[in-house]
Amino acid sequence: MTAIALTAIWLSPALVFAIGPALLTQGTLGLWLPLVAFAGFLLAGAWLADPWGRLRGRTAGDLLHHRFGWRAGRLLGAVALAVTLLFLWAQLAALREAGRWTGWPLTVAALGAGALLVLDLRPGLRRVAGAGGAVVLMAGLLLPLAALLVATDPVWPRVWDRVASQARFAFSPTSPWVIEGRAIHGVEPILTLAIGEEQRVRFGGQGRVVVRLWEGGEVAQDVDSGLELAVRAGDRLLVPNGLVLRFEPGRAIPGAPPTGPDWAVPETPRGATGRRLGGLAATLLLGGLGLPPLLALLGAGPGLALRAVRCAALLLALLLLALQLWALYAAWLAPEVYLGGIDGLEPLALPALASVGEGWGELLALLAFAGIGGGFLAAGLAALEAVRLSWMRDLRGGEASARWVVMLALGLSLLLARQAPWGGWRARDRARGLRGPGPGGSHRRPRRVAPGPDALARAGRGAGQRPRRLAPLGRPPPLPAEPAGPRLPRAPRRGVVFPADFVNNVVRYQHGEFGV
């Protein structure tokens, strides 16, 4: 049980939510994240236990306390307290991200913080909840994945080869995004869909969308249920979070890598990979030095701690592999996870998306989600206990003041949870520099550069008729089947559309060239 709890603390929801999106967005580069995480655990284990048997049953921290006295204790306590606060912040931020699926992210994070505080005030219940949460985490990550492997293809290298060699990521005719449509969700209030292929998008609700044209400029339009919009390769479609969309079968999935090889070996700026891995190593390896007070809570002595570290290393390696398989099979069975950017919880919904078994897919997905909740309890309760331990043992604080420190740490972490620590790894559009209106983007109202699609349709069909298809304005790229003829003037820069382009769009729209 100690090894299971130790694994659950290290493989916390914050790390779970980072590993899957890293593989989905970075391919082979995403494999570095679990490797560095495992190396950080080994470093923390070497600091916590006596893996080589050379310290005579004492840890490296004990030797520093013995050699430098209270000064070393205060320094280590301050470092451990700071790292544990960051750890607690990451768990609450991950819980807030999971709460996006319910529509009340801040409420879910506040309820999670309240549950941690209530359980922390009851020592007996705290131990049971922490151990039970660790067991639920392991069951939630392993059992649904095992069922998924049995139902599809258990040979994961073969699946990797299929994903890495496919010509493109496209909508399947049986996809729910094609049949009835789904509400699109992401990490931003306004989601940017990078269109890789000309297609029609049908809306299932009301909202305001913006088409950023490939040749420059943008068109804003209020859409209604049943309305269709034709977009072209190179355009970017900005839609509000939660809007129901329906796509055409066989068309490229917006936001997905162009091809399998592009996913496996993505293009990165020169030197960016080294800087990213360096920052990742500093975060996890150096952070591992501050977590031993949190991990030491699980061992009654050096011998037990050493056995727990060895068993936990094996369990951690198994779970890290499982998380990568979650992401790999999501790219194979449900590539629609790329829509709107990838959050950490989407790969765990794969059993429901892939319809594993008859009626079992939703239950398996709920078990995976319950595992995230159990992992949050195990990691959060251990973090609060580590705050108390560092304050009382290393910083020489009193027991009464330790309670206030715990509540202050929990409240501060909840305030910081509005910003997720792994934002750079989660959303593919962030990783590739595609940012729309939202945090860090432009909040200005889109500038209408030409009459809206309603006016365009009235010009071609007569006033008073509401169109069922809408074509974006601007000069589309030349199609291979387009007959040669007089070339129309190009649209000037700065978003001004030449009138001849309106005529060109009207003619092409009436002949159905914006649809299939």
Coordinates of C-alpha atoms in Angstrom, one line a residue:
M1 CA 0.0 0.0 0.0
T2 CA 2.9 2.4 0.7
A3 CA 4.3 1.9 -2.8
I4 CA 0.8 2.5 -4.3
A5 CA 0.4 5.7 -2.3
L6 CA 3.9 6.8 -3.2
T7 CA 3.2 6.3 -6.9
A8 CA -0.1 8.2 -6.7
I9 CA 1.6 11.2 -5.1
W10 CA 4.2 11.4 -7.8
L11 CA 1.9 10.6 -10.7
S12 CA -0.5 13.3 -9.6
P13 CA -3.3 14.7 -11.8
A14 CA -1.1 17.6 -12.9
L15 CA 1.4 15.2 -14.4
V16 CA -1.4 13.0 -15.8
F17 CA -2.9 16.0 -17.6
A18 CA 0.5 16.9 -19.1
I19 CA 1.7 13.6 -20.5
G20 CA -1.2 12.8 -22.8
P21 CA -1.3 16.2 -24.6
A22 CA 2.5 16.2 -24.9
L23 CA 2.4 13.0 -26.9
L24 CA -0.6 14.1 -29.0
T25 CA 0.9 17.5 -29.9
Q26 CA 4.6 16.7 -30.0
G27 CA 4.9 13.1 -31.2
T28 CA 8.3 11.6 -30.4
L29 CA 9.3 14.8 -28.6
G30 CA 6.5 14.2 -26.1
L31 CA 8.2 11.0 -25.0
W32 CA 10.7 13.1 -23.1
L33 CA 8.2 14.2 -20.5
P34 CA 7.6 10.8 -18.9
L35 CA 11.3 10.0 -19.1
V36 CA 12.2 13.1 -17.2
A37 CA 9.4 12.5 -14.7
F38 CA 10.7 9.1 -14.0
A39 CA 14.3 10.4 -13.6
G40 CA 12.9 13.0 -11.1
F41 CA 11.3 10.2 -9.1
L42 CA 14.6 8.3 -9.0
L43 CA 16.4 11.4 -7.8
A44 CA 13.8 12.0 -5.1
G45 CA 14.1 8.3 -4.1
A46 CA 17.8 8.5 -3.8
W47 CA 17.3 11.6 -1.5
L48 CA 14.6 10.0 0.5
A49 CA 16.0 6.4 1.1
D50 CA 19.4 4.8 1.1
P51 CA 19.4 2.9 -2.2
W52 CA 23.1 2.1 -2.2
G53 CA 23.3 1.0 1.4
R54 CA 26.2 3.4 2.1
L55 CA 24.5 5.8 4.5
R56 CA 23.9 3.2 7.2
G57 CA 20.2 3.6 7.2
R58 CA 20.2 7.4 7.0
T59 CA 19.1 9.6 4.2
A60 CA 21.0 12.4 2.5
G61 CA 18.7 14.9 4.3
D62 CA 19.6 13.4 7.7
L63 CA 23.3 13.8 6.9
L64 CA 22.8 17.5 6.1
H65 CA 20.9 18.0 9.3
H66 CA 23.7 16.3 11.3
R67 CA 26.5 18.2 9.5
F68 CA 25.1 21.7 9.3
G69 CA 22.5 21.8 12.1
W70 CA 19.4 24.0 12.2
R71 CA 20.6 26.2 9.4
A72 CA 20.4 23.3 6.9
G73 CA 17.1 22.3 8.4
R74 CA 15.6 25.7 7.8
L75 CA 17.0 26.0 4.3
L76 CA 15.6 22.5 3.3
G77 CA 12.3 23.3 5.0
A78 CA 11.9 26.6 3.1
V79 CA 12.7 24.9 -0.2
A80 CA 10.4 22.0 0.6
L81 CA 7.6 24.3 1.6
A82 CA 7.9 26.4 -1.6
V83 CA 8.0 23.3 -3.8
T84 CA 5.0 21.7 -2.0
L85 CA 3.0 24.9 -2.5
L86 CA 3.7 24.7 -6.2
F87 CA 2.7 21.1 -6.1
L88 CA -0.6 21.9 -4.4
W89 CA -1.3 24.7 -6.9
A90 CA -0.7 22.3 -9.8
Q91 CA -3.3 19.8 -8.4
L92 CA -6.0 22.5 -7.9
A93 CA -5.2 23.8 -11.4
A94 CA -5.6 20.3 -12.8
L95 CA -8.9 19.9 -11.0
R96 CA -10.1 23.2 -12.4
E97 CA -9.3 22.0 -15.8
A98 CA -11.3 18.8 -15.2
G99 CA -14.1 21.0 -14.1
R100 CA -14.4 22.5 -17.6
W101 CA -16.3 19.4 -18.6
T102 CA -19.0 20.3 -16.1
G103 CA -19.2 24.0 -17.1
W104 CA -18.2 25.2 -13.6
P105 CA -14.4 24.9 -13.3
L106 CA -13.9 27.3 -10.4
T107 CA -16.7 25.7 -8.5
V108 CA -15.2 22.3 -8.9
A109 CA -11.8 23.6 -7.8
A110 CA -13.3 25.3 -4.7
L111 CA -15.2 22.1 -3.8
G112 CA -12.0 20.1 -4.1
A113 CA -10.2 22.5 -1.9
G114 CA -13.0 22.3 0.7
A115 CA -12.9 18.5 0.6
L116 CA -9.1 18.6 1.3
L117 CA -9.6 21.0 4.2
V118 CA -12.3 18.9 5.8
L119 CA -10.4 15.6 5.4
D120 CA -7.2 17.2 6.7
L121 CA -8.9 18.2 10.0
R122 CA -9.7 14.5 10.6
P123 CA -6.4 12.4 10.8
G124 CA -8.1 9.0 10.7
L125 CA -10.3 9.9 7.8
R126 CA -7.4 11.6 6.1
R127 CA -5.3 8.3 6.0
V128 CA -8.2 6.3 4.6
A129 CA -9.1 8.9 2.0
G130 CA -5.5 9.2 0.8
A131 CA -5.0 5.4 0.5
G132 CA -8.3 4.9 -1.1
G133 CA -7.7 7.7 -3.6
A134 CA -4.4 6.1 -4.6
V135 CA -6.0 2.7 -5.3
V136 CA -8.8 4.4 -7.3
L137 CA -6.2 6.3 -9.4
M138 CA -4.4 3.1 -10.4
A139 CA -7.6 1.3 -11.2
G140 CA -8.9 4.2 -13.2
L141 CA -5.8 4.4 -15.4
L142 CA -5.2 0.7 -15.9
L143 CA -8.6 -1.1 -16.1
P144 CA -10.2 1.0 -18.8
L145 CA -7.0 0.9 -20.8
A146 CA -6.8 -2.9 -20.6
A147 CA -10.4 -3.1 -21.8
L148 CA -9.6 -0.8 -24.7
L149 CA -6.6 -2.8 -25.7
V150 CA -8.5 -6.1 -25.7
A151 CA -11.4 -4.6 -27.7
T152 CA -9.1 -3.0 -30.4
D153 CA -5.5 -4.0 -30.9
P154 CA -3.2 -4.8 -27.9
V155 CA 0.0 -4.6 -30.0
W156 CA 0.8 -0.9 -29.4
P157 CA 3.9 -0.7 -31.7
R158 CA 1.6 -1.6 -34.6
V159 CA -0.8 1.1 -33.6
W160 CA 2.1 3.6 -33.4
D161 CA 3.1 2.6 -37.0
R162 CA -0.5 3.1 -38.2
V163 CA -0.8 6.6 -36.7
A164 CA 2.7 7.7 -37.8
S165 CA 2.2 6.5 -41.4
Q166 CA -1.4 7.6 -42.1
A167 CA -1.9 10.1 -44.9
R168 CA -4.0 12.5 -42.9
F169 CA -6.2 12.9 -39.9
A170 CA -9.8 13.0 -41.2
F171 CA -13.4 12.7 -39.9
S172 CA -14.7 9.2 -40.2
P173 CA -18.2 8.7 -41.6
T174 CA -19.3 7.1 -38.3
S175 CA -17.9 9.9 -36.2
P176 CA -20.4 11.6 -33.9
W177 CA -19.0 14.9 -35.2
V178 CA -20.4 14.0 -38.6
I179 CA -23.6 12.2 -37.7
E180 CA -25.2 14.5 -35.1
G181 CA -22.6 17.0 -34.2
R182 CA -20.9 17.7 -30.8
A183 CA -20.3 20.7 -28.6
I184 CA -16.7 21.8 -29.0
H185 CA -14.7 22.5 -25.8
G186 CA -11.2 23.8 -25.2
V187 CA -9.1 25.7 -22.8
E188 CA -10.0 29.1 -24.2
P189 CA -13.3 31.0 -24.2
I190 CA -12.9 31.5 -28.0
L191 CA -11.4 28.6 -29.9
T192 CA -9.4 28.9 -33.1
L193 CA -9.8 26.1 -35.7
A194 CA -7.1 26.0 -38.2
I195 CA -8.8 24.8 -41.4
G196 CA -6.5 22.4 -43.4
E197 CA -9.0 21.5 -46.2
E198 CA -12.0 23.2 -47.8
Q199 CA -15.2 22.0 -46.1
R200 CA -18.6 23.0 -44.8
V201 CA -19.3 23.4 -41.1
R202 CA -22.9 23.2 -39.8
F203 CA -23.8 24.9 -36.5
G204 CA -26.1 23.5 -34.0
G205 CA -26.7 26.6 -31.9
Q206 CA -26.5 30.4 -31.7
G207 CA -23.3 32.3 -31.5
R208 CA -21.0 34.7 -33.2
V209 CA -18.2 33.2 -35.3
V210 CA -15.3 34.9 -37.1
V211 CA -13.6 33.7 -40.2
R212 CA -10.0 34.9 -40.6
L213 CA -9.4 34.7 -44.3
W214 CA -6.2 33.1 -45.6
E215 CA -5.5 36.2 -47.8
G216 CA -6.0 38.6 -44.9
G217 CA -8.9 40.3 -43.2
E218 CA -11.7 38.6 -41.2
V219 CA -15.5 38.3 -41.5
A220 CA -17.8 38.1 -38.4
Q221 CA -21.2 36.5 -38.6
D222 CA -24.0 35.6 -36.1
V223 CA -25.0 32.0 -36.7
D224 CA -28.1 30.0 -35.9
S225 CA -28.9 26.4 -35.6
G226 CA -28.9 24.6 -38.9
L227 CA -26.8 27.2 -40.7
E228 CA -23.8 26.1 -42.8
L229 CA -20.6 27.9 -43.4
A230 CA -18.0 27.1 -46.1
V231 CA -14.4 27.6 -45.2
R232 CA -11.3 27.1 -47.2
A233 CA -7.8 25.7 -46.6
G234 CA -5.8 28.3 -44.8
D235 CA -8.7 30.0 -43.1
R236 CA -9.1 30.1 -39.3
L237 CA -12.5 29.7 -37.8
L238 CA -13.1 31.3 -34.4
V239 CA -16.0 29.9 -32.5
P240 CA -17.2 30.3 -28.9
N241 CA -16.5 27.5 -26.4
G242 CA -19.4 25.1 -26.2
L243 CA -20.9 25.8 -29.7
V244 CA -22.3 22.6 -31.4
L245 CA -20.5 21.9 -34.7
R246 CA -21.0 19.3 -37.4
F247 CA -18.4 18.5 -40.0
E248 CA -18.3 16.7 -43.4
P249 CA -17.0 13.1 -43.5
G250 CA -13.6 12.5 -45.1
R251 CA -12.4 16.1 -44.5
A252 CA -9.3 17.0 -42.6
I253 CA -9.8 17.6 -38.9
P254 CA -9.1 21.2 -38.0
G255 CA -6.2 21.5 -35.6
A256 CA -4.8 18.0 -36.2
P257 CA -1.4 17.5 -37.7
P258 CA -1.4 17.4 -41.5
T259 CA -0.1 13.8 -41.8
G260 CA 1.1 11.0 -39.6
P261 CA 4.8 11.8 -40.2
D262 CA 4.2 15.4 -39.3
W263 CA 2.8 14.2 -36.0
A264 CA 5.6 11.7 -35.3
V265 CA 8.4 14.2 -36.1
P266 CA 7.0 17.7 -35.8
E267 CA 8.9 20.8 -37.0
T268 CA 10.3 22.9 -34.2
P269 CA 12.3 26.1 -34.3
R270 CA 16.0 25.6 -34.1
G271 CA 17.1 25.3 -30.4
A272 CA 13.5 25.3 -29.1
T273 CA 13.6 21.6 -28.3
G274 CA 16.8 22.0 -26.2
R275 CA 15.4 24.9 -24.3
R276 CA 12.1 23.1 -23.7
L277 CA 13.8 20.0 -22.4
G278 CA 16.1 22.1 -20.2
G279 CA 13.2 23.8 -18.6
L280 CA 11.4 20.5 -18.1
A281 CA 14.4 18.9 -16.5
A282 CA 14.9 21.9 -14.2
T283 CA 11.2 21.7 -13.2
L284 CA 11.0 18.0 -12.5
L285 CA 14.6 17.1 -11.4
L286 CA 15.1 20.1 -9.1
G287 CA 11.5 19.9 -8.0
G288 CA 12.2 16.3 -7.0
L289 CA 14.7 17.6 -4.4
G290 CA 11.9 19.6 -2.6
L291 CA 9.3 16.8 -2.5
P292 CA 11.0 14.2 -0.2
P293 CA 9.3 15.7 2.9
L294 CA 6.0 14.9 1.1
L295 CA 7.2 11.5 0.1
A296 CA 8.7 10.6 3.5
L297 CA 5.3 10.6 5.1
L298 CA 4.8 7.2 3.6
G299 CA 7.7 5.4 5.2
A300 CA 8.1 4.3 8.8
G301 CA 11.8 3.9 8.5
P302 CA 14.7 3.8 6.0
G303 CA 14.2 0.1 5.2
L304 CA 10.5 0.4 4.5
A305 CA 11.0 3.6 2.5
L306 CA 13.6 1.9 0.4
R307 CA 11.3 -1.0 -0.4
A308 CA 8.5 1.4 -1.2
V309 CA 10.7 3.4 -3.5
R310 CA 11.7 0.3 -5.4
C311 CA 8.1 -1.0 -5.8
A312 CA 6.9 2.5 -6.6
A313 CA 9.5 2.9 -9.4
L314 CA 8.1 -0.2 -11.1
L315 CA 4.5 0.9 -10.7
L316 CA 5.4 4.4 -11.9
A317 CA 7.0 3.0 -15.1
L318 CA 3.9 1.0 -15.8
L319 CA 1.6 3.9 -15.3
L320 CA 3.7 6.3 -17.4
L321 CA 3.6 3.8 -20.2
A322 CA -0.2 3.5 -19.7
L323 CA -0.6 7.3 -20.0
Q324 CA 1.3 7.3 -23.3
L325 CA -0.9 4.5 -24.6
W326 CA -4.0 6.5 -23.7
A327 CA -2.8 9.3 -25.9
L328 CA -1.6 7.0 -28.7
Y329 CA -4.9 5.2 -29.0
A330 CA -6.8 8.5 -28.8
A331 CA -4.9 9.7 -31.9
W332 CA -5.8 6.4 -33.6
L333 CA -9.4 5.8 -32.6
A334 CA -10.6 9.4 -31.9
P335 CA -8.5 12.0 -33.7
E336 CA -11.3 14.5 -33.0
V337 CA -9.6 15.2 -29.7
Y338 CA -7.5 17.8 -31.7
L339 CA -10.5 20.0 -32.2
G340 CA -10.2 23.2 -30.1
G341 CA -6.9 22.2 -28.6
I342 CA -6.2 19.2 -26.3
D343 CA -6.9 19.3 -22.6
G344 CA -5.7 16.7 -20.1
L345 CA -9.0 14.9 -19.6
E346 CA -9.9 14.3 -23.3
P347 CA -7.7 11.2 -23.8
L348 CA -9.3 9.6 -20.7
A349 CA -12.7 9.8 -22.4
L350 CA -11.5 7.5 -25.1
P351 CA -13.6 4.5 -24.1
A352 CA -16.8 6.5 -24.5
L353 CA -15.6 8.1 -27.7
A354 CA -14.5 4.8 -29.3
S355 CA -17.6 3.0 -28.0
V356 CA -15.8 0.2 -26.3
G357 CA -18.2 -2.7 -25.7
E358 CA -22.0 -2.3 -25.7
G359 CA -22.8 0.3 -23.1
W360 CA -19.5 -0.1 -21.3
G361 CA -17.6 2.7 -22.8
E362 CA -19.3 5.4 -20.7
L363 CA -18.7 3.4 -17.5
L364 CA -15.1 2.9 -18.3
A365 CA -14.7 6.6 -19.0
L366 CA -16.3 7.4 -15.7
L367 CA -13.9 5.0 -13.9
A368 CA -11.0 6.9 -15.5
F369 CA -12.5 10.2 -14.4
A370 CA -12.9 8.8 -10.9
G371 CA -9.3 7.9 -10.9
I372 CA -8.4 11.5 -11.5
G373 CA -10.5 12.5 -8.4
G374 CA -8.8 9.8 -6.3
G375 CA -5.4 11.0 -7.4
F376 CA -6.3 14.5 -6.5
L377 CA -7.3 13.4 -2.9
A378 CA -4.1 11.4 -2.5
A379 CA -1.8 14.1 -3.8
G380 CA -3.6 17.0 -2.1
L381 CA -3.8 15.4 1.3
A382 CA -0.1 14.5 1.2
A383 CA 0.8 18.0 0.2
L384 CA -1.1 19.5 3.1
E385 CA 0.6 17.1 5.5
A386 CA 4.0 18.0 3.9
V387 CA 3.3 21.7 4.5
R388 CA 2.6 20.9 8.2
L389 CA 5.7 18.7 8.5
S390 CA 8.0 21.3 6.9
W391 CA 6.6 24.1 9.1
M392 CA 6.8 22.2 12.4
R393 CA 10.0 20.0 12.0
D394 CA 12.3 22.1 9.8
L395 CA 11.1 25.7 10.4
R396 CA 10.4 25.1 14.1
G397 CA 6.8 26.4 13.9
G398 CA 4.1 25.5 16.5
E399 CA 1.2 23.1 16.0
A400 CA -1.4 25.9 16.3
S401 CA 0.3 28.0 13.7
A402 CA 0.7 25.0 11.4
R403 CA -3.1 24.9 11.0
W404 CA -3.2 28.5 9.8
V405 CA -0.3 27.8 7.5
V406 CA -2.1 24.9 5.9
M407 CA -5.3 26.9 5.4
L408 CA -3.2 29.8 4.0
A409 CA -1.4 27.4 1.6
L410 CA -4.7 25.9 0.4
G411 CA -6.3 29.3 -0.1
L412 CA -3.2 30.7 -2.0
S413 CA -3.1 27.7 -4.2
L414 CA -6.8 28.0 -5.0
L415 CA -6.3 31.6 -6.1
L416 CA -3.4 30.7 -8.3
A417 CA -5.3 27.8 -9.8
R418 CA -6.9 30.2 -12.3
Q419 CA -3.7 29.7 -14.3
A420 CA -2.8 26.1 -15.3
P421 CA 0.9 25.2 -15.0
W422 CA 1.0 23.1 -18.1
G423 CA -0.7 25.4 -20.6
G424 CA 2.2 25.2 -23.1
W425 CA 1.8 21.4 -23.4
R426 CA -1.9 21.1 -23.4
A427 CA -3.3 23.1 -26.3
R428 CA -2.0 22.3 -29.8
D429 CA -2.9 25.7 -31.1
R430 CA -0.7 27.3 -28.4
A431 CA 2.2 24.9 -29.2
R432 CA 2.0 26.0 -32.9
G433 CA 1.4 29.7 -32.2
L434 CA -2.3 29.8 -33.3
R435 CA -4.0 32.0 -30.7
G436 CA -7.4 33.5 -31.0
P437 CA -9.3 36.0 -28.8
G438 CA -8.9 34.8 -25.2
P439 CA -6.2 34.9 -22.5
G440 CA -3.1 36.2 -24.1
G441 CA -4.9 36.9 -27.5
S442 CA -6.7 39.8 -29.0
H443 CA -9.9 40.8 -27.3
R444 CA -10.9 43.4 -29.9
R445 CA -14.1 43.1 -31.7
P446 CA -13.5 41.7 -35.2
R447 CA -13.5 44.3 -37.9
R448 CA -16.0 43.6 -40.6
V449 CA -14.2 44.0 -43.9
A450 CA -17.1 43.4 -46.2
P451 CA -20.8 42.9 -46.2
G452 CA -21.8 39.8 -44.3
P453 CA -22.7 36.4 -45.8
D454 CA -26.4 37.3 -45.5
A455 CA -26.0 40.3 -47.8
L456 CA -24.0 38.2 -50.2
A457 CA -26.7 35.5 -50.4
R458 CA -29.4 38.2 -50.9
A459 CA -27.4 39.5 -53.8
G460 CA -27.5 36.1 -55.5
R461 CA -30.9 34.8 -54.4
G462 CA -33.1 37.9 -53.8
A463 CA -33.7 39.9 -50.7
G464 CA -35.7 38.3 -47.8
Q465 CA -34.4 34.7 -48.3
R466 CA -32.4 33.3 -45.4
P467 CA -29.5 31.2 -46.8
R468 CA -28.9 27.7 -45.6
R469 CA -25.3 27.8 -46.8
L470 CA -22.9 30.6 -46.4
A471 CA -19.6 31.2 -48.3
P472 CA -16.8 33.2 -46.7
L473 CA -15.8 36.4 -48.5
G474 CA -12.5 36.9 -50.2
R475 CA -10.8 35.4 -53.2
P476 CA -10.5 31.6 -52.7
P477 CA -7.4 29.8 -53.7
P478 CA -7.4 28.4 -57.3
L479 CA -8.9 24.9 -57.6
P480 CA -7.3 22.3 -59.9
A481 CA -10.6 21.8 -61.9
E482 CA -11.3 25.5 -62.4
P483 CA -11.2 26.3 -66.1
A484 CA -8.8 28.9 -67.4
G485 CA -10.2 32.4 -68.0
P486 CA -9.7 36.0 -67.3
R487 CA -7.9 36.5 -64.0
L488 CA -9.7 38.6 -61.5
P489 CA -7.8 41.4 -59.7
R490 CA -6.3 40.3 -56.4
A491 CA -7.7 41.7 -53.2
P492 CA -5.7 44.6 -51.9
R493 CA -4.0 44.4 -48.5
R494 CA -5.4 45.7 -45.1
G495 CA -8.6 43.7 -45.4
V496 CA -10.3 45.6 -48.3
V497 CA -12.1 43.2 -50.7
F498 CA -12.3 44.1 -54.4
P499 CA -15.8 44.2 -55.8
A500 CA -15.0 41.7 -58.5
D501 CA -14.2 39.1 -55.8
F502 CA -17.8 39.4 -54.7
V503 CA -19.0 38.5 -58.1
N504 CA -16.6 35.6 -58.3
N505 CA -17.8 34.3 -54.9
V506 CA -21.5 34.6 -55.9
V507 CA -21.0 32.7 -59.1
R508 CA -18.9 30.0 -57.5
Y509 CA -21.5 29.8 -54.7
Q510 CA -24.4 29.4 -57.1
H511 CA -22.6 26.6 -58.9
G512 CA -22.0 24.7 -55.7
E513 CA -18.2 25.1 -55.8
F514 CA -18.1 25.8 -52.0
G515 CA -19.6 22.5 -51.2
V516 CA -19.2 18.8 -52.0

